[in-house]
Coordinates of C-alpha atoms and ligand atoms in Angstrom, one line a residue:
X1 CA 0.0 0.0 0.0
X2 CA 1.0 3.6 -0.4
X3 CA 2.5 5.2 2.7
X4 CA 0.8 8.5 3.6
X5 CA 2.4 11.5 5.1
X6 CA 0.7 13.6 7.7
X7 CA 1.0 17.2 8.6
X8 CA 4.0 17.5 10.9
X9 CA 2.4 19.9 13.3
X10 CA -0.9 18.0 13.5
X11 CA 1.0 14.8 14.1
X12 CA 3.2 16.2 16.8
X13 CA 0.3 17.7 18.6
X14 CA -1.3 14.3 18.7
X15 CA 1.8 12.5 19.8
X16 CA 2.9 15.1 22.2
X17 CA 6.5 14.7 21.3
X18 CA 9.1 16.0 19.0
X19 CA 10.2 12.9 17.2
X20 CA 8.3 12.1 14.1
X21 CA 9.0 8.7 12.5
X22 CA 8.0 7.6 9.1
X23 CA 4.6 5.8 8.9
X24 CA 5.6 2.2 9.5
X25 CA 2.4 0.2 8.8
X26 CA 3.9 -3.2 9.7
X27 CA 3.1 -5.7 7.1
X28 CA 1.2 -8.1 9.3
X29 CA -0.9 -5.3 10.9
X30 CA -2.0 -4.0 7.5
X31 CA -3.7 -7.3 6.7
X32 CA -5.2 -8.2 10.0
X33 CA -8.6 -7.1 10.9
X34 CA -7.8 -4.5 13.5
X35 CA -5.9 -2.4 11.0
X36 CA -7.4 -4.1 8.0
X37 CA -6.2 -3.6 4.5
X38 CA -7.2 -0.1 3.6
X39 CA -9.8 -0.5 1.1
X40 CA -10.1 1.1 -2.3
X41 CA -13.8 1.1 -1.7
X42 CA -13.5 4.4 0.1
X43 CA -13.7 7.2 -2.4
X44 CA -10.5 9.1 -2.8
X45 CA -10.7 12.5 -1.4
X46 CA -10.3 15.4 -3.9
X47 CA -8.6 18.6 -2.9
X48 CA -12.0 20.4 -2.6
X49 CA -13.0 18.0 0.1
X50 CA -9.7 18.2 1.9
X51 CA -10.4 21.3 3.8
X52 CA -13.8 20.0 4.8
X53 CA -12.2 16.9 6.2
X54 CA -9.7 19.0 8.1
X55 CA -12.6 20.9 9.5
X56 CA -14.7 17.8 10.2
X57 CA -16.8 18.6 13.2
X58 CA -16.9 15.5 15.3
X59 CA -19.8 15.6 17.7
X60 CA -19.6 13.3 20.6
X61 CA -22.4 12.4 22.9
X62 CA -23.0 13.3 26.5
X63 CA -22.5 10.8 29.2
X64 CA -25.8 9.0 29.8
X65 CA -27.4 6.5 32.3
X66 CA -30.1 5.5 29.9
X67 CA -30.8 1.8 29.3
X68 CA -30.0 1.9 25.6
X69 CA -27.2 1.7 23.1
X70 CA -26.9 5.4 22.2
X71 CA -24.8 6.5 19.2
X72 CA -23.3 9.8 18.0
X73 CA -24.8 11.5 15.0
X74 CA -23.5 9.7 11.9
X75 CA -23.5 6.2 13.4
X76 CA -26.1 3.5 13.4
X77 CA -26.2 -0.1 14.5
X78 CA -27.9 -3.5 14.0
X79 CA -27.6 -6.6 16.1
X80 CA -25.8 -9.6 14.5
X81 CA -26.0 -12.2 17.3
X82 CA -27.3 -12.3 20.8
X83 CA -27.1 -14.8 23.7
X84 CA -29.1 -18.0 22.9
X85 CA -29.3 -17.5 19.1
X86 CA -29.1 -20.7 17.2
X87 CA -25.8 -20.8 15.2
X88 CA -26.1 -24.4 14.0
X89 CA -28.5 -27.3 14.3
X90 CA -26.9 -28.2 17.7
X91 CA -25.3 -25.0 18.9
X92 CA -26.4 -21.7 20.4
X93 CA -24.5 -18.4 20.9
X94 CA -22.8 -18.3 24.4
X95 CA -23.1 -15.7 27.1
X96 CA -21.2 -12.4 27.8
X97 CA -19.6 -11.9 24.4
X98 CA -16.2 -10.1 24.6
X99 CA -13.4 -10.1 22.0
X100 CA -14.6 -10.2 18.3
X101 CA -12.5 -10.8 15.3
X102 CA -13.3 -11.2 11.6
X103 CA -11.4 -13.1 8.9
X104 CA -12.8 -12.9 5.3
X105 CA -13.0 -16.3 3.7
X106 CA -11.7 -14.8 0.5
X107 CA -9.5 -11.7 1.0
X108 CA -11.0 -10.2 -2.1
X109 CA -14.5 -10.1 -0.5
X110 CA -14.5 -8.2 2.7
X111 CA -18.3 -8.8 3.2
X112 CA -18.2 -12.6 3.8
X113 CA -16.2 -14.3 6.5
X114 CA -15.8 -15.9 9.8
X115 CA -16.6 -14.0 13.0
X116 CA -14.9 -15.3 16.2
X117 CA -16.5 -14.2 19.5
X118 CA -15.3 -14.8 23.0
X119 CA -17.8 -15.8 25.7
X120 CA -16.1 -14.6 28.8
X121 CA -18.1 -15.4 31.9
X122 CA -21.6 -16.4 33.2
X123 CA -24.1 -14.6 35.3
X124 CA -25.6 -17.8 37.0
X125 CA -29.0 -16.3 37.6
X126 CA -29.5 -15.8 33.8
X127 CA -27.5 -18.8 32.5
X128 CA -28.3 -21.7 34.8
X129 CA -30.9 -20.3 37.2
X130 CA -28.6 -20.7 40.1
X131 CA -29.3 -17.8 42.4
X132 CA -25.9 -16.9 43.7
X133 CA -27.3 -14.0 45.7
X134 CA -29.3 -16.4 47.9
X135 CA -27.0 -19.4 47.8
X136 CA -23.4 -19.0 48.8
X137 CA -22.0 -22.5 48.3
X138 CA -22.2 -23.5 44.7
X139 CA -20.1 -26.5 45.4
X140 CA -22.9 -28.2 47.2
X141 CA -26.0 -26.2 46.1
X142 CA -25.5 -26.3 42.3
X143 CA -26.8 -29.3 40.2
X144 CA -24.8 -31.1 37.5
X145 CA -27.2 -29.7 35.0
X146 CA -26.6 -26.2 36.1
X147 CA -22.8 -26.6 35.9
X148 CA -23.0 -28.1 32.4
X149 CA -25.2 -25.2 31.2
X150 CA -22.7 -22.7 32.6
X151 CA -19.7 -24.5 31.0
X152 CA -21.6 -24.5 27.7
X153 CA -22.0 -20.8 27.8
X154 CA -18.3 -19.8 28.0
X155 CA -15.6 -20.3 25.5
X156 CA -16.2 -18.9 22.0
X157 CA -18.3 -19.0 18.8
X158 CA -17.2 -19.3 15.2
X159 CA -20.0 -18.0 12.9
X160 CA -19.9 -17.2 9.2
X161 CA -21.5 -13.9 8.6
X162 CA -22.2 -12.0 5.4
X163 CA -23.1 -8.4 4.7
X164 CA -26.1 -8.1 2.4
X165 CA -28.0 -4.8 1.7
X166 CA -25.8 -3.1 4.4
X167 CA -26.7 -5.6 7.1
X168 CA -24.6 -8.4 8.5
X169 CA -26.4 -11.7 8.9
X170 CA -25.5 -15.1 10.1
X171 CA -25.1 -17.7 7.3
X172 CA -27.4 -20.4 8.7
X173 CA -26.3 -23.9 8.1
X174 CA -22.7 -23.0 7.3
X175 CA -20.4 -25.9 8.3
X176 CA -18.0 -23.5 10.0
X177 CA -20.6 -22.4 12.6
X178 CA -19.6 -24.1 15.9
X179 CA -19.0 -23.6 19.6
X180 CA -15.9 -24.1 21.6
X181 CA -17.0 -24.5 25.2
X182 CA -15.9 -25.1 28.8
X183 CA -15.9 -28.8 28.0
X184 CA -14.3 -29.0 24.5
X185 CA -11.1 -31.1 24.8
X186 CA -8.1 -28.9 24.0
X187 CA -4.5 -30.1 23.6
X188 CA -1.6 -28.3 25.3
X189 CA 1.1 -27.1 22.8
X190 CA 3.9 -28.2 25.0
X191 CA 6.3 -31.2 25.2
X192 CA 5.5 -32.2 28.8
X193 CA 2.1 -32.7 30.5
X194 CA 0.7 -30.2 33.0
X195 CA -0.8 -31.8 36.1
X196 CA -0.7 -35.2 34.3
X197 CA -2.6 -34.1 31.2
X198 CA -1.6 -33.2 27.6
X199 CA -5.2 -32.5 26.6
X200 CA -7.4 -30.6 29.0
X201 CA -11.1 -29.9 29.5
X202 CA -12.3 -26.8 27.8
X203 CA -11.5 -23.1 28.0
X204 CA -13.1 -20.4 30.1
X205 CA -12.8 -16.7 31.1
X206 CA -12.2 -15.9 27.4
X207 CA -11.7 -12.1 27.6
X208 CA -9.9 -10.4 24.8
X209 CA -7.6 -12.0 22.2
X210 CA -5.8 -11.4 19.0
X211 CA -5.1 -12.8 15.6
X212 CA -2.1 -14.5 14.0
X213 CA -0.4 -13.8 10.7
X214 CA -1.3 -17.3 9.7
X215 CA -5.0 -16.5 10.1
X216 CA -6.0 -18.1 13.3
X217 CA -7.7 -16.6 16.3
X218 CA -6.2 -16.2 19.8
X219 CA -8.6 -16.2 22.8
X220 CA -7.2 -15.4 26.2
X221 CA -8.2 -17.1 29.5
X222 CA -8.4 -14.3 32.0
X223 CA -10.2 -14.8 35.4
X224 CA -9.9 -18.6 35.4
X225 CA -9.8 -18.7 39.2
X226 CA -13.5 -18.0 39.2
X227 CA -14.2 -21.5 37.9
X228 CA -11.5 -23.9 39.1
X229 CA -9.9 -21.8 41.8
X230 CA -6.2 -21.2 42.2
X231 CA -3.1 -22.9 43.7
X232 CA -1.1 -20.7 46.0
X233 CA 2.2 -21.6 47.7
X234 CA 3.4 -20.8 51.2
X235 CA 7.0 -19.9 52.2
X236 CA 7.9 -23.6 52.2
X237 CA 6.7 -23.9 48.7
X238 CA 3.7 -26.0 49.9
X239 CA 0.6 -25.7 47.7
X240 CA -3.0 -24.9 48.9
X241 CA -6.1 -24.8 46.7
X242 CA -8.2 -21.7 46.9
X243 CA -11.8 -22.6 45.9
X244 CA -13.5 -20.9 43.0
X245 CA -16.4 -18.6 43.0
X246 CA -18.6 -20.7 40.7
X247 CA -17.6 -24.1 42.2
X248 CA -17.0 -26.1 39.0
X249 CA -14.1 -28.0 40.5
X250 CA -16.5 -29.7 42.8
X251 CA -18.1 -31.3 39.7
X252 CA -15.2 -31.7 37.4
X253 CA -11.9 -32.1 39.2
X254 CA -9.7 -30.1 36.9
X255 CA -6.7 -28.4 38.3
X256 CA -6.4 -24.5 38.0
X257 CA -3.2 -25.1 36.1
X258 CA -5.1 -26.2 33.1
X259 CA -6.4 -22.6 32.7
X260 CA -4.9 -19.1 32.4
X261 CA -3.3 -19.7 28.9
X262 CA -3.5 -18.1 25.5
X263 CA -5.6 -20.4 23.3
X264 CA -5.3 -20.6 19.5
X265 CA -8.3 -21.6 17.4
X266 CA -8.2 -22.5 13.7
X267 CA -11.4 -21.1 12.3
X268 CA -11.5 -23.6 9.5
X269 CA -12.1 -26.6 11.6
X270 CA -12.4 -25.3 15.2
X271 CA -9.3 -27.1 16.4
X272 CA -7.7 -25.4 19.4
X273 CA -4.5 -25.5 21.3
X274 CA -3.2 -23.9 24.5
X275 CA 0.2 -22.1 24.3
X276 CA 2.2 -22.8 27.5
X277 CA 5.2 -20.7 26.3
X278 CA 3.3 -17.5 26.8
X279 CA 2.9 -18.1 30.5
X280 CA -0.1 -18.6 32.8
X281 CA -1.9 -15.6 34.2
X282 CA -5.1 -13.6 33.8
X283 CA -4.3 -13.0 30.1
X284 CA -6.4 -10.1 28.9
X285 CA -5.2 -10.3 25.3
X286 CA -2.5 -11.4 22.9
X287 CA -1.3 -8.9 20.3
X288 CA 1.1 -10.1 17.7
X289 CA 3.7 -8.4 15.5
X290 CA 5.4 -10.4 12.7
X291 CA 9.1 -9.8 12.3
X292 CA 10.7 -9.8 8.8
X293 CA 12.0 -13.4 9.4
X294 CA 8.5 -14.5 10.2
X295 CA 9.3 -15.0 13.9
X296 CA 6.6 -13.3 16.0
X297 CA 6.5 -11.0 19.0
X298 CA 3.5 -11.4 21.2
X299 CA 2.4 -8.8 23.9
X300 CA 0.1 -9.8 26.7
X301 CA -1.0 -8.3 30.0
X302 CA -2.0 -9.9 33.3
X303 CA -5.2 -8.0 34.3
X304 CA -4.9 -7.9 38.0
X305 CA -3.9 -5.1 40.3
X306 CA -0.1 -4.9 40.6
X307 CA 0.5 -7.5 37.9
X308 CA 2.7 -7.3 34.8
X309 CA 3.1 -6.7 31.1
X310 CA 4.8 -9.5 29.1
X311 CA 6.3 -10.0 25.7
X312 CA 7.1 -13.3 24.0
X313 CA 9.6 -13.6 21.1
X314 CA 9.3 -16.8 19.2
X315 CA 12.3 -18.9 18.2
X316 CA 10.5 -20.4 15.3
X317 CA 8.8 -18.7 12.4
X318 CA 5.0 -18.9 12.3
X319 CA 4.7 -20.6 15.7
X320 CA 3.9 -19.7 19.4
X321 CA 5.3 -23.0 20.7
X322 CA 8.9 -22.1 21.4
X323 CA 10.7 -18.9 22.3
X324 CA 11.5 -16.6 25.3
X325 CA 9.0 -14.9 27.5
X326 CA 10.0 -11.6 29.0
X327 CA 8.3 -9.3 31.6
X328 CA 8.5 -5.5 31.7
X329 CA 10.5 -3.4 34.0
X330 CA 8.9 -0.1 32.9
X331 CA 11.0 1.9 35.3
X332 CA 14.3 1.0 33.7
X333 CA 12.8 0.2 30.3
X334 CA 14.0 -3.5 30.2
X335 CA 12.4 -6.7 29.1
X336 CA 13.5 -9.3 31.8
X337 CA 13.9 -12.8 30.5
X338 CA 11.9 -15.6 32.3
X339 CA 14.2 -18.2 30.9
X340 CA 14.9 -20.8 33.7
X341 CA 18.3 -21.8 32.2
X342 CA 19.6 -18.2 32.1
X343 CA 18.3 -16.9 35.5
X344 CA 19.9 -18.5 38.5
X345 CA 17.3 -17.0 40.8
X346 CA 14.6 -18.9 39.0
X347 CA 16.6 -22.1 39.0
X348 CA 16.8 -22.0 42.8
X349 CA 13.1 -21.7 43.2
X350 CA 11.5 -23.7 40.3
X351 CA 12.4 -27.1 39.0
X352 CA 12.1 -26.4 35.3
X353 CA 10.9 -24.0 32.6
X354 CA 7.4 -25.5 32.8
X355 CA 7.1 -24.6 36.5
X356 CA 8.3 -21.1 35.7
X357 CA 5.6 -20.7 33.1
X358 CA 2.8 -22.2 35.3
X359 CA 3.8 -19.9 38.2
X360 CA 4.9 -17.0 36.0
X361 CA 3.6 -14.3 38.4
X362 CA 5.9 -15.4 41.1
X363 CA 8.8 -15.6 38.7
X364 CA 8.1 -12.1 37.4
X365 CA 8.1 -10.6 40.9
X366 CA 11.4 -12.4 41.7
X367 CA 13.0 -10.7 38.7
X368 CA 11.8 -7.2 39.8
X369 CA 9.1 -6.7 37.2
X370 CA 7.1 -3.5 37.5
X371 CA 3.7 -3.7 39.2
X372 CA 1.1 -2.1 36.9
X373 CA -2.4 -0.9 37.3
X374 CA -4.3 -3.8 35.7
X375 CA -2.7 -4.1 32.2
X376 CA -5.6 -4.9 29.8
X377 CA -5.8 -4.5 26.1
X378 CA -2.7 -3.9 23.9
X379 CA -2.6 -2.5 20.4
X380 CA 0.3 -1.4 18.1
X381 CA -0.1 2.0 16.7
X382 CA 0.0 1.4 12.9
X383 CA 1.7 4.8 12.2
X384 CA 4.3 5.1 14.9
X385 CA 4.8 1.4 16.0
X386 CA 4.3 2.4 19.6
X387 CA 2.7 -0.2 21.8
X388 CA -0.3 1.1 23.7
X389 CA -1.4 -0.7 26.9
X390 CA -4.6 0.1 28.7
X391 CA -4.0 0.3 32.4
X392 CA -7.6 0.2 33.7
X393 CA -7.3 1.2 37.3
X394 CA -5.9 0.2 40.7
X395 CA -8.3 1.3 43.4
X396 CA -6.2 0.3 46.4
X397 CA -3.5 2.6 45.0
X398 CA -6.0 5.4 44.5
X399 CA -5.8 5.1 40.7
X400 CA -9.6 5.2 40.0
X401 CA -9.6 6.3 36.4
X402 CA -6.6 4.5 34.8
X403 CA -4.5 5.5 31.8
X404 CA -3.0 4.3 28.6
X405 CA 0.7 3.4 28.7
X406 CA 2.9 3.9 25.7
X407 CA 5.9 1.6 25.1
X408 CA 8.5 2.7 22.5
X409 CA 10.7 -0.2 21.7
X410 CA 14.3 0.9 21.2
X411 CA 15.0 1.8 17.5
X412 CA 11.4 0.7 16.8
X413 CA 12.5 -2.9 16.9
X414 CA 9.8 -5.1 18.3
X415 CA 12.4 -7.7 19.4
X416 CA 14.4 -5.1 21.3
X417 CA 15.1 -5.9 24.9
X418 CA 14.9 -2.2 26.0
X419 CA 12.2 0.4 25.6
X420 CA 10.9 3.7 26.9
X421 CA 7.6 3.9 28.8
X422 CA 5.4 6.9 29.3
X423 CA 1.8 7.9 29.8
X424 CA -0.1 8.3 26.5
X425 CA -3.5 9.4 27.9
X426 CA -4.8 9.6 31.5
X427 CA -8.4 9.0 32.5
X428 CA -10.3 11.5 34.7
X429 CA -13.0 14.2 34.5
X430 CA -10.6 16.4 32.5
X431 CA -10.1 13.9 29.7
X432 CA -13.8 12.7 29.9
X433 CA -13.2 9.0 30.3
X434 CA -12.5 6.5 33.1
X435 CA -11.1 3.0 33.1
X436 CA -9.8 2.3 29.6
X437 CA -10.0 -1.3 28.4
X438 CA -10.2 -2.5 24.8
X439 CA -8.3 -0.5 22.1
X440 CA -8.6 -0.5 18.3
X441 CA -6.9 1.6 15.6
X442 CA -8.7 2.3 12.4
X443 CA -7.0 2.8 9.0
X444 CA -6.3 6.4 9.6
X445 CA -4.6 5.7 12.9
X446 CA -7.6 7.1 14.9
X447 CA -7.7 5.4 18.3
X448 CA -11.0 3.9 19.4
X449 CA -11.3 2.6 23.0
X450 CA -13.9 1.3 25.4
X451 CA -14.2 1.9 29.1
X452 CA -14.7 -0.7 31.9
X453 CA -16.0 0.9 35.1
X454 CA -17.4 -2.0 37.1
X455 CA -21.2 -2.4 37.2
X456 CA -21.3 -2.1 41.0
X457 CA -19.5 1.3 41.0
X458 CA -21.1 3.0 38.0
X459 CA -23.8 5.6 38.5
X460 CA -23.3 5.7 42.3
X461 CA -23.8 9.1 43.9
X462 CA -20.9 8.4 46.2
X463 CA -17.7 7.4 44.5
X464 CA -15.6 8.6 41.7
X465 CA -17.6 7.4 38.7
X466 CA -20.9 9.4 38.8
X467 CA -19.8 11.9 36.2
X468 CA -19.0 9.3 33.6
X469 CA -22.4 7.5 33.8
X470 CA -22.6 4.4 31.6
X471 CA -19.6 2.7 30.0
X472 CA -18.9 3.9 26.5
X473 CA -16.9 3.8 23.3
X474 CA -14.6 6.7 22.7
X475 CA -12.5 7.9 19.7
X476 CA -9.4 10.0 19.6
X477 CA -8.9 11.5 16.1
X478 CA -5.3 11.4 14.9
X479 CA -5.3 14.5 12.7
X480 CA -7.4 17.6 12.0
X481 CA -8.5 20.3 14.5
X482 CA -9.6 17.8 17.1
X483 CA -6.5 15.6 17.0
X484 CA -5.7 14.1 20.4
X485 CA -9.1 15.0 22.0
X486 CA -11.4 12.3 23.4
X487 CA -14.9 11.9 22.0
X488 CA -17.6 9.7 23.5
X489 CA -19.4 8.1 20.5
X490 CA -21.4 5.2 21.9
X491 CA -23.0 4.8 25.3
X492 CA -23.8 1.3 26.6
X493 CA -27.1 0.1 28.2
X494 CA -27.4 -0.1 32.0
X495 CA -24.7 -2.1 33.8
X496 CA -23.1 -3.0 30.4
X497 CA -19.6 -2.8 29.1
X498 CA -18.7 -2.3 25.4
X499 CA -15.9 -4.8 24.5
X500 CA -14.2 -6.3 21.5
X501 CA -14.1 -3.4 19.0
X502 CA -12.9 -4.8 15.6
X503 CA -13.1 -3.2 12.1
X504 CA -14.3 -5.2 9.1
X505 CA -11.7 -5.6 6.3
X506 CA -13.2 -2.7 4.3
X507 CA -13.2 -0.6 7.5
X508 CA -16.8 0.4 7.1
X509 CA -18.2 -1.7 10.0
X510 CA -17.1 -1.7 13.6
X511 CA -18.0 -5.0 15.3
X512 CA -18.6 -4.4 19.0
X513 CA -19.8 -6.5 21.9
X514 CA -22.3 -5.3 24.3
X515 CA -21.4 -7.3 27.4
X516 CA -23.3 -7.9 30.7
X517 CA -26.3 -5.5 30.2
X518 CA -28.4 -5.7 33.4
X519 CA -25.6 -7.3 35.4
X520 CA -26.8 -5.9 38.7
X521 CA -30.1 -7.8 38.3
X522 CA -31.1 -9.8 41.4
X523 CA -34.6 -10.7 40.3
X524 CA -35.3 -12.0 36.7
X525 CA -38.8 -10.5 36.9
X526 CA -37.3 -7.1 37.5
X527 CA -34.1 -6.8 35.5
X528 CA -32.0 -3.6 35.7
X529 CA -31.8 -3.6 31.9
X530 CA -34.0 -5.0 29.1
X531 CA -31.6 -4.3 26.2
X532 CA -31.8 -5.4 23.4
X533 CA -35.5 -5.3 24.1
X534 CA -36.6 -8.6 22.6
X535 CA -39.6 -10.6 23.4
X536 CA -38.0 -12.3 26.4
X537 CA -37.9 -9.1 28.4
X538 CA -34.5 -9.8 29.9
X539 CA -31.2 -8.3 29.1
X540 CA -29.0 -10.3 26.6
X541 CA -25.3 -9.8 25.7
X542 CA -25.1 -9.3 21.9
X543 CA -22.7 -8.4 19.1
X544 CA -23.6 -5.4 17.0
X545 CA -22.4 -3.9 13.8
X546 CA -21.8 -0.2 13.9
X547 CA -21.7 1.7 10.6
X548 CA -22.3 5.1 9.2
X549 CA -21.0 8.3 7.8
X550 CA -18.9 9.1 10.9
X551 CA -16.7 6.0 10.5
X552 CA -16.3 6.7 6.8
X553 CA -15.3 10.3 7.5
X554 CA -12.8 9.2 10.1
X555 CA -11.2 6.8 7.7
X556 CA -11.0 9.3 4.9
X557 CA -8.7 11.4 7.1
X558 CA -5.9 9.1 6.0
X559 CA -6.2 10.5 2.5
X560 CA -4.8 13.8 3.6
X561 CA -1.5 14.2 1.9
X562 CA 0.8 16.7 3.5
X563 CA 3.0 19.3 2.1
X564 CA 5.2 19.3 5.3
Ligands
FEO601 FE1 -12.1 -9.4 31.0 FE2 -9.7 -7.6 31.8 O1 -11.3 -7.7 31.1
CA602 CA1 -11.4 -6.6 29.0
CA603 CA1 -11.9 -5.2 31.8

């Protein structure tokens, strides 16, 4: 593709720094969905229109506590899939959709392909009818049937969708349509078994994810301790099992060590594998950069207060099986190797590399990794190559509104072992957003991001979140008169969070998950949200397609050629 130049002054005002690199547009990013191949389907901008674009008035929306999906002028939406929809003869769409990703079946046709959707977690009252507000011991009070229903509703969905007459629809009966669930057998991509198994039961807690250059999906197991608990070690290195919130381990005796991994799914046949080499943690996402030699660099964050940011560099091309995992020391700008062989301190404590990876949080702390405020989604800026990391919040440390961290790898080399870290954007009433989570860049390098204030804290008179009202989607224009400002463009229904923003390959549709509407519901007859307002009168998580003039105008900004 043609590399565009931007106005130096506009660029610098956005970046807030003096250095201006050449637009880098890494080859893999330009063909993956998040920074999809810029399409020729957008009309080229003539010089008459150029000034209009520069003067584009972007009107955001006010914060709202309304129970609806509200959009800025110039945007519209339709629902593609909601919880319980039939996706094949035997399968239904799971609960609490999060990460979405789209791969066209034929790269020449951006309007027909496979949508991957994560199903992160369950609300027992809705999913299995187990009333967790009245019953506090799921291990003894749940039934097998309830647990099986809950396990069915997590994991992910693969669904073929097509855009016809401007609307995305499920291709019913397509052989690709299938579910991966909490019970699907999944092999470990590792040479030794973990807790006696080389194939484990299912995947859960599938939060955000990523995509590989070889056209597979990555789905990340985040809060796995909610389902099978966690193993903790005392000072004598003796393990204790901490029970889970949902009690599944009392029905299926799976060890926690089978979860907390990055899982790769081949959309063609639904086959999956868990990647041990990327470590075990509350993985939010996995964002990949392909090096010239086809080795890959994978960034991932551990979304817990005071946990860490990691980077994996593969030792083989086109594979996530072997390589070195590093953890970030953001104070000194160093990637610290978690290699057992090369780190005597790790050799003293752990018996081998497998144990380091299974207990990677402990290993990271021993090496002096920097504690971060909940590292969540990660995206690579397609223009500068900077790595942006959402740091959602850290309430015990009085960080209520979070920020976005910027990592600049030394000399722009993604396999560098040193970097510079700084704050890119900070949340708060001044900037108009709180608790940044999922990030996505469009073709013009505009940054879109969602917020994740917790349902129990939103819209409370007392507390720091009242002014922000419902969770939302924001955009930060890259160039033009509003460059660097934050605009709220979509407001979520009550209690919901917007997740999984992903652009279609022609850039004209933004796929977006509406997750956990009505999450504060305690009585099914009186839900706190009824979105998407279907005949069942209860809230349902759903994936929507957002389209409209505003997205197209934002994309056209990339056509601005500069006479610097
Ligand atoms: Fe599932 Fe960190 O969000
Ligand atoms: Ca998230
Ligand atoms: Ca989150």
